[in-house]
Coordinates of C-alpha atoms in Angstrom, one line a residue:
M1445 CA -20.1 -175.6 0.6
S1446 CA -21.1 -173.2 3.3
T1447 CA -18.5 -171.6 5.6
R1448 CA -21.0 -171.4 8.5
Q1449 CA -19.8 -172.8 11.8
F1450 CA -22.2 -175.5 13.0
T1451 CA -23.1 -176.6 16.5
E1452 CA -22.5 -180.2 17.6
H1453 CA -26.2 -180.8 17.4
E1454 CA -26.3 -179.7 13.7
I1455 CA -23.2 -181.7 12.9
A1456 CA -24.8 -184.9 14.3
W1457 CA -27.8 -184.2 12.1
L1458 CA -25.7 -183.6 9.0
N1459 CA -23.8 -186.9 9.5
Q1460 CA -27.0 -188.8 8.5
F1461 CA -26.7 -187.6 4.9
E1462 CA -23.8 -189.9 3.9
E1463 CA -22.5 -188.9 0.4
D1464 CA -24.9 -185.9 0.2
Q1465 CA -23.5 -184.0 3.1
N1466 CA -22.5 -181.0 0.9
F1467 CA -26.1 -180.6 -0.3
A1468 CA -27.3 -181.0 3.3
V1469 CA -24.9 -178.3 4.5
D1470 CA -26.2 -176.0 1.9
L1471 CA -29.8 -176.7 2.8
L1472 CA -29.2 -176.1 6.5
S1473 CA -27.3 -172.9 5.8
R1474 CA -30.4 -171.5 4.0
V1475 CA -32.7 -172.0 7.0
R1476 CA -33.6 -168.5 8.3
R1477 CA -32.9 -168.2 12.0
V1478 CA -35.1 -165.7 13.9
G1479 CA -34.1 -164.9 17.5
A1480 CA -36.6 -163.9 20.1
D1481 CA -35.5 -160.3 20.3
E1482 CA -35.5 -159.9 16.5
F1483 CA -39.0 -161.4 16.3
R1484 CA -40.4 -159.2 19.0
D1485 CA -38.8 -156.0 17.7
S1486 CA -39.8 -156.7 14.1
I1487 CA -43.5 -157.4 14.9
M1488 CA -43.7 -154.4 17.3
N1489 CA -42.2 -152.1 14.6
L1490 CA -44.6 -153.5 12.0
I1491 CA -47.6 -152.9 14.2
E1492 CA -46.5 -149.4 15.1
E1493 CA -45.8 -148.6 11.4
R1494 CA -49.3 -149.8 10.3
V1495 CA -51.2 -148.2 13.2
N1496 CA -49.5 -144.9 12.6
A1497 CA -50.2 -145.0 8.9
L1498 CA -53.9 -145.7 9.5
G1499 CA -54.4 -143.0 12.1
Q1500 CA -57.6 -144.5 13.3
P1501 CA -58.6 -146.8 16.2
V1502 CA -57.6 -150.5 15.6
A1503 CA -58.4 -153.8 17.1
L1504 CA -55.4 -156.2 17.5
Y1505 CA -55.9 -160.0 17.7
A1506 CA -53.3 -162.8 18.1
E1507 CA -53.9 -165.5 15.5
R1508 CA -54.5 -168.9 17.0
S1509 CA -56.3 -172.1 16.2
I1510 CA -60.1 -171.8 16.2
R1511 CA -62.2 -174.8 17.2
K1512 CA -64.6 -176.1 14.5
Y1513 CA -68.1 -177.5 14.6
M1514 CA -69.8 -179.3 11.7
G1515 CA -66.8 -178.2 9.5
Q1516 CA -67.2 -174.5 10.3
P1517 CA -65.0 -172.5 12.7
N1518 CA -66.8 -171.3 15.8
R1519 CA -68.0 -167.7 15.7
L1520 CA -65.5 -165.3 17.1
F1521 CA -68.1 -163.3 19.1
K1522 CA -71.4 -163.9 20.8
E1523 CA -74.5 -162.7 19.1
T1524 CA -78.2 -162.3 20.0
K1525 CA -80.8 -164.9 19.1
G1526 CA -83.7 -164.3 16.9
K1527 CA -84.3 -163.3 13.3
V1528 CA -82.0 -160.3 13.4
K1529 CA -78.7 -161.3 14.9
R1530 CA -76.4 -158.7 16.5
A1531 CA -72.9 -159.4 17.7
N1532 CA -72.3 -158.4 21.3
G1533 CA -70.3 -159.0 24.5
M1534 CA -66.6 -159.5 25.1
G1535 CA -63.8 -160.3 22.7
P1536 CA -62.1 -163.7 22.2
K1537 CA -59.5 -165.1 24.5
P1538 CA -56.0 -164.3 23.3
V1539 CA -54.8 -167.9 24.1
Q1540 CA -57.1 -170.9 23.9
S1541 CA -56.0 -174.4 23.0
E1542 CA -58.0 -176.3 20.5
N1543 CA -57.6 -179.5 22.5
N1544 CA -58.8 -179.4 26.1
K1545 CA -57.4 -182.8 27.0
Y1546 CA -53.9 -182.0 25.8
P1547 CA -53.7 -178.2 25.9
E1548 CA -50.8 -176.4 24.2
T1549 CA -49.8 -172.8 23.9
G1550 CA -48.2 -171.9 20.6
S1551 CA -46.8 -168.7 19.2
E1552 CA -50.0 -166.9 19.9
G1553 CA -48.9 -166.6 23.5
I1554 CA -45.8 -164.6 22.4
V1555 CA -47.8 -162.6 19.9
A1556 CA -50.5 -161.8 22.5
N1557 CA -47.9 -160.5 24.9
I1558 CA -46.4 -158.2 22.1
I1559 CA -49.9 -156.9 21.4
T1560 CA -50.5 -156.2 25.1
Q1561 CA -47.2 -154.3 25.4
F1562 CA -48.1 -152.2 22.3
V1563 CA -51.6 -151.4 23.6
R1564 CA -50.3 -150.3 27.0
S1565 CA -48.4 -147.5 25.3
N1566 CA -51.1 -146.6 22.7
R1567 CA -54.3 -146.9 24.7
E1568 CA -56.1 -144.1 22.7
I1569 CA -55.8 -145.8 19.3
A1570 CA -55.1 -149.6 19.9
F1571 CA -57.3 -152.1 21.6
D1572 CA -56.4 -155.6 22.8
H1573 CA -58.8 -158.3 21.5
P1574 CA -61.9 -156.1 21.8
G1575 CA -65.5 -157.5 21.5
P1576 CA -68.3 -156.0 19.4
D1577 CA -69.5 -153.6 22.2
L1578 CA -66.0 -152.0 22.5
I1579 CA -65.6 -151.9 18.7
R1580 CA -68.8 -149.9 18.4
E1581 CA -68.0 -147.7 21.4
K1582 CA -64.5 -146.8 20.3
K1583 CA -65.4 -146.6 16.6
I1584 CA -62.7 -149.1 15.7
R1585 CA -62.0 -149.0 11.9
R1586 CA -59.5 -151.8 11.4
F1587 CA -59.5 -155.5 12.4
I1588 CA -55.8 -156.5 12.6
L1589 CA -54.8 -160.1 12.9
V1590 CA -51.1 -160.6 14.1
T1591 CA -49.1 -163.7 13.7
D1592 CA -45.5 -165.0 13.4
F1593 CA -45.8 -167.1 10.2
V1594 CA -48.3 -167.9 7.4
G1595 CA -47.5 -171.1 5.6
S1596 CA -50.5 -172.5 3.8
G1597 CA -52.7 -169.7 5.2
R1598 CA -55.4 -172.1 6.5
Q1599 CA -55.2 -171.3 10.2
A1600 CA -55.2 -167.5 9.7
S1601 CA -58.0 -167.8 7.1
R1602 CA -60.0 -169.8 9.6
Y1603 CA -59.6 -167.1 12.2
L1604 CA -60.8 -164.5 9.7
Q1605 CA -63.7 -166.8 8.8
S1606 CA -64.7 -167.0 12.5
A1607 CA -65.2 -163.3 12.5
W1608 CA -66.8 -163.2 9.0
R1609 CA -69.5 -165.6 10.1
M1610 CA -71.0 -162.8 12.2
S1611 CA -73.7 -160.8 10.4
S1612 CA -72.7 -157.7 12.2
V1613 CA -69.1 -158.0 10.9
K1614 CA -70.3 -158.4 7.3
S1615 CA -72.5 -155.4 7.8
W1616 CA -69.6 -153.3 9.1
K1617 CA -67.4 -154.3 6.1
S1618 CA -70.3 -153.7 3.7
G1619 CA -70.9 -150.2 5.2
K1620 CA -67.1 -149.4 5.0
F1621 CA -67.0 -149.0 8.8
I1622 CA -64.2 -151.6 9.2
D1623 CA -61.5 -153.2 7.1
F1624 CA -59.3 -156.2 7.7
E1625 CA -55.5 -156.6 7.8
V1626 CA -53.0 -159.4 8.6
L1627 CA -49.6 -158.6 10.0
V1628 CA -47.0 -161.3 9.7
F1629 CA -43.3 -161.7 10.3
S1630 CA -42.8 -164.1 7.4
A1631 CA -45.1 -165.8 4.9
S1632 CA -45.1 -168.0 1.9
Q1633 CA -46.5 -166.8 -1.4
A1634 CA -49.2 -169.5 -1.3
G1635 CA -50.3 -168.4 2.2
I1636 CA -50.6 -164.8 1.2
L1637 CA -52.6 -165.7 -1.9
K1638 CA -55.0 -167.7 0.2
L1639 CA -55.5 -164.9 2.7
E1640 CA -56.1 -162.3 -0.1
K1641 CA -58.8 -164.5 -1.5
H1642 CA -60.8 -164.5 1.7
P1643 CA -64.2 -162.7 1.5
S1644 CA -63.0 -160.1 4.0
K1645 CA -60.3 -159.0 1.5
P1646 CA -57.6 -158.4 4.1
K1647 CA -54.4 -156.3 3.4
V1648 CA -51.4 -158.5 4.1
S1649 CA -48.3 -156.8 5.5
I1650 CA -45.1 -158.8 6.2
V1651 CA -41.6 -158.2 7.5
E1652 CA -39.9 -160.6 5.1
A1653 CA -40.7 -163.4 2.7
C1654 CA -40.2 -167.0 3.8
P1655 CA -37.3 -168.8 2.1
T1656 CA -38.3 -172.2 0.6
V1657 CA -36.7 -175.2 -1.1
F1658 CA -38.1 -173.9 -4.4
D1659 CA -36.5 -170.4 -4.4
Y1660 CA -33.6 -171.2 -6.7
D1661 CA -35.3 -173.5 -9.2
G1662 CA -34.9 -171.0 -12.0
Y1663 CA -31.1 -171.0 -11.3
G1664 CA -30.7 -174.7 -12.0
D1665 CA -30.9 -175.8 -8.4
T1666 CA -33.0 -178.8 -7.7
D1667 CA -30.7 -180.3 -5.0
S1668 CA -32.7 -179.1 -2.1
V1669 CA -36.0 -180.7 -3.2
E1670 CA -34.3 -183.9 -4.2
L1671 CA -32.6 -184.1 -0.8
C1672 CA -35.9 -183.7 1.1
M1673 CA -37.5 -186.4 -1.0
K1674 CA -34.6 -188.8 -0.4
Y1675 CA -33.9 -188.4 3.3
G1676 CA -35.9 -188.3 6.5
P1677 CA -38.5 -190.6 8.0
K1678 CA -40.4 -193.0 5.7
D1679 CA -43.9 -192.2 4.6
Y1680 CA -45.5 -194.7 6.9
E1681 CA -43.6 -193.2 9.9
S1682 CA -44.6 -189.5 9.3
G1683 CA -48.3 -189.6 9.7
S1684 CA -50.0 -186.9 7.6
I1685 CA -46.9 -184.6 7.1
P1686 CA -45.6 -184.8 3.5
R1687 CA -41.9 -184.8 2.8
L1688 CA -41.9 -181.0 2.0
G1689 CA -44.0 -180.1 5.0
H1690 CA -47.7 -179.3 5.5
S1691 CA -49.3 -178.3 2.2
E1692 CA -45.9 -179.0 0.4
I1693 CA -44.7 -175.4 1.3
G1694 CA -41.0 -176.4 1.9
A1695 CA -40.5 -173.5 4.4
L1696 CA -36.9 -172.9 5.5
I1697 CA -37.4 -170.8 8.7
A1698 CA -36.9 -171.5 12.4
F1699 CA -38.1 -169.2 15.2
S1700 CA -36.7 -169.4 18.7
H1701 CA -40.1 -170.5 19.7
G1702 CA -40.3 -173.3 17.1
M1703 CA -40.2 -174.4 13.5
P1704 CA -43.5 -174.4 11.5
N1705 CA -44.9 -177.7 10.3
N1706 CA -44.7 -176.3 6.7
A1707 CA -40.9 -177.1 6.9
P1708 CA -39.6 -180.3 5.2
R1709 CA -40.2 -183.2 7.6
L1710 CA -36.6 -184.3 7.7
F1711 CA -36.1 -181.3 10.0
H1712 CA -38.7 -182.1 12.6
K1713 CA -40.2 -185.7 12.2
K1714 CA -38.6 -188.8 13.8
G1715 CA -38.1 -192.1 12.0
R1716 CA -36.9 -195.5 13.0
K1717 CA -33.5 -194.6 11.4
W1718 CA -33.8 -190.9 11.4
T1719 CA -33.2 -188.3 14.1
P1720 CA -34.6 -184.8 13.3
L1721 CA -32.8 -181.6 14.0
F1722 CA -35.9 -180.1 15.8
M1723 CA -37.7 -182.9 17.6
G1724 CA -41.4 -182.0 17.8
R1725 CA -40.5 -178.7 16.0
V1726 CA -38.9 -177.5 19.2
V1727 CA -35.8 -175.2 18.7
K1728 CA -33.7 -175.9 21.8
P1729 CA -31.3 -173.2 23.1
G1730 CA -27.9 -173.6 21.5
S1731 CA -29.1 -176.1 18.9
L1732 CA -28.6 -173.7 16.1
A1733 CA -25.5 -171.6 15.2
P1734 CA -26.3 -167.9 15.1
E1735 CA -27.1 -166.1 11.9
V1736 CA -24.0 -165.2 9.9
E1737 CA -23.2 -161.5 9.5
R1738 CA -24.6 -159.6 6.5
Y1739 CA -21.7 -159.7 4.1
T1740 CA -21.3 -163.5 4.5
K1741 CA -25.0 -164.0 4.0
A1742 CA -25.0 -161.9 0.8
K1743 CA -22.0 -163.9 -0.5
A1744 CA -23.8 -167.2 0.1
K1745 CA -26.9 -166.0 -1.7
L1746 CA -24.9 -164.8 -4.7
E1747 CA -23.0 -168.1 -4.9
K1748 CA -26.3 -169.9 -4.9
M1749 CA -27.4 -167.8 -7.9
Q1750 CA -24.1 -168.8 -9.7
E1751 CA -22.4 -165.3 -9.3
V1752 CA -19.0 -166.2 -8.0
R1753 CA -17.3 -162.8 -8.8
L1754 CA -20.1 -160.8 -7.2
A1755 CA -20.0 -163.1 -4.2
K1756 CA -16.3 -162.2 -3.7
L1757 CA -17.2 -158.5 -3.9
A1758 CA -20.0 -158.9 -1.3
A1759 CA -17.6 -160.8 1.1
Q1760 CA -15.3 -157.7 1.2
H1761 CA -15.9 -155.7 4.4
N1762 CA -15.0 -152.5 2.6
A1763 CA -17.6 -153.1 -0.1
K1764 CA -20.2 -150.3 -0.4
P1765 CA -23.5 -151.4 1.2
D1766 CA -25.6 -150.1 -1.7
E1767 CA -23.4 -151.8 -4.2
V1768 CA -23.9 -155.2 -2.4
L1769 CA -27.7 -154.5 -2.0
F1770 CA -28.3 -153.6 -5.6
S1771 CA -26.2 -156.3 -7.1
L1772 CA -28.0 -158.9 -4.9
V1773 CA -31.4 -157.6 -6.0
L1774 CA -30.5 -157.4 -9.7
I1775 CA -29.3 -161.0 -9.7
A1776 CA -32.5 -162.1 -8.0
L1777 CA -34.4 -160.4 -10.8
K1778 CA -32.7 -162.4 -13.6
K1779 CA -35.4 -165.1 -13.4
K1780 CA -39.2 -165.0 -13.1
P1781 CA -41.2 -164.3 -11.0
R1782 CA -39.8 -160.9 -10.1
S1783 CA -42.0 -159.5 -7.3
A1784 CA -40.7 -158.0 -4.1
M1785 CA -42.0 -161.0 -2.3
V1786 CA -39.9 -163.4 -4.4
V1787 CA -36.8 -161.2 -4.2
S1788 CA -37.1 -161.2 -0.4
A1789 CA -37.2 -165.0 -0.4
R1790 CA -34.2 -165.3 -2.7
T1791 CA -32.0 -162.7 -1.0
G1792 CA -33.0 -162.9 2.7
L1793 CA -33.7 -159.1 2.6
S1794 CA -36.8 -157.6 4.3
I1795 CA -39.7 -156.6 2.1
A1796 CA -39.0 -153.0 3.0
E1797 CA -35.3 -153.3 1.8
C1798 CA -36.5 -155.0 -1.4
E1799 CA -39.1 -152.4 -2.2
Y1800 CA -36.5 -149.6 -1.5
A1801 CA -34.0 -151.4 -3.9
L1802 CA -36.7 -151.9 -6.6
T1803 CA -37.6 -148.2 -6.4
K1804 CA -34.0 -147.1 -6.7
C1805 CA -33.3 -149.6 -9.5
T1806 CA -36.3 -148.3 -11.4
E1807 CA -35.2 -144.7 -10.9
S1808 CA -31.7 -145.6 -12.1
G1809 CA -33.1 -147.2 -15.3
W1810 CA -31.8 -150.7 -14.3
I1811 CA -35.3 -152.4 -14.4
D1812 CA -38.4 -151.8 -16.4
N1813 CA -42.0 -151.6 -15.1
G1814 CA -42.1 -155.4 -15.0
N1815 CA -38.9 -155.5 -12.9
A1816 CA -37.0 -157.1 -15.8
L1817 CA -33.3 -156.1 -16.2
T1818 CA -32.6 -153.4 -18.8
P1819 CA -29.5 -153.3 -21.0
K1820 CA -28.1 -150.6 -18.6
A1821 CA -28.4 -153.1 -15.7
H1822 CA -26.6 -155.8 -17.7
K1823 CA -23.8 -153.4 -18.4
E1824 CA -23.6 -152.4 -14.7
L1825 CA -23.4 -156.1 -13.6
K1826 CA -20.8 -156.8 -16.3
Y1827 CA -18.7 -154.0 -14.8
L1828 CA -19.1 -155.4 -11.2
R1829 CA -18.1 -158.9 -12.4
R1830 CA -14.9 -157.7 -14.0
P1831 CA -11.8 -159.3 -12.6
K1832 CA -9.7 -157.0 -10.4
R1833 CA -6.2 -156.3 -11.8
A1834 CA -3.4 -157.1 -9.5
P1835 CA -1.5 -153.9 -8.3
K1836 CA 1.7 -153.2 -10.3
Q1837 CA 4.8 -154.0 -8.2
L1838 CA 7.6 -151.4 -8.4
F1839 CA 10.2 -154.0 -7.5
K1840 CA 10.4 -157.6 -6.7
E1841 CA 11.6 -159.0 -3.5
D1842 CA 14.3 -161.2 -5.2
K1843 CA 15.7 -158.1 -6.8
P1844 CA 16.3 -155.5 -4.1
F1845 CA 17.4 -151.9 -4.7
Y1846 CA 21.0 -151.6 -5.8
I1847 CA 23.2 -150.4 -3.0
P1848 CA 26.9 -149.7 -3.9
T1849 CA 29.5 -151.3 -1.6
Q1850 CA 32.5 -149.3 -3.0
L1851 CA 32.8 -145.6 -3.8
R1852 CA 35.6 -144.0 -5.9
A1853 CA 37.0 -140.8 -4.7
P1854 CA 36.1 -137.8 -6.8
K1855 CA 38.7 -136.5 -9.3

């Protein structure tokens, strides 16, 4: 059971699980909490890293819902009429609700502001939602879509499709004048695969993988999925949202600006006898306990992967950071699949940390080219799992040093 300190709001939600509270506590402890500052800094750093790596003018767009007509997303830009169509005019609005009657602003508002802040300090190379005219004028070479989360990948794919419908855009891509990229804080494996299959062939860069209820299936853990299937609102009360969330992703992540609809519905859908933790997917201030510190998080992950001795090692504040990092990554590689994406989801480490660890583990001979553990790695883990010997006591408290009470005079 987790040692996390829960808020009153979380405790009230946990009390609904009756005899399964231990499993519910474990599930809630695995939800990744992303604060506003962490989100802003991470996305800003990711944009800066990618733009600097490209070294060419880029167009930045905040992903949002695109309206559809006759089953197709509306075109992103205006274009000329006639036999030969040419994209022209201004760029898309950063924020535009899909429903005019009940308008809502989602995470695109936050992302659009981050883009604006970045562009203000990089005006020579970055452009905020430019249209075709500006793309041609500034010789922009990269179309970058920025978002907070990719679950099923449908919404981001629809945005890309709205640009791909333009003949000019296809011509730019065919002539190698422009490439596509998607920058995301967190994403599911299914969402990334869907984006990579889009005709525009975008490069997908993320900060960290999204944890899901399926991450520890290979370690004998099916409690999370079973819990989500057993509790929460009934099927007839939840509308179109499945028990494991939209597209059955089972995402375990909550941003300060909201929880994605790909999360299990017991977190965010109301029932006649069920009160969700995030009503309407809204994360209220103070409703979630803060993220635990690094060593405690590593301990919990190792315990989940049935490594009790290594968990105790990680919990020690004098533990070497690299020792904790490498042991966590090596244990995450015990079961297939073994990509950096999967390791990130299992460990809670960023993609950059996982790639660094995988590189070092390969150099050290601990993993092979397929990221499978080598005999050397098993030997190293065996050494780390060894029980610590208790320090030898020089004397026992019940047998103190001998102190004479009488002394004889010398002869």
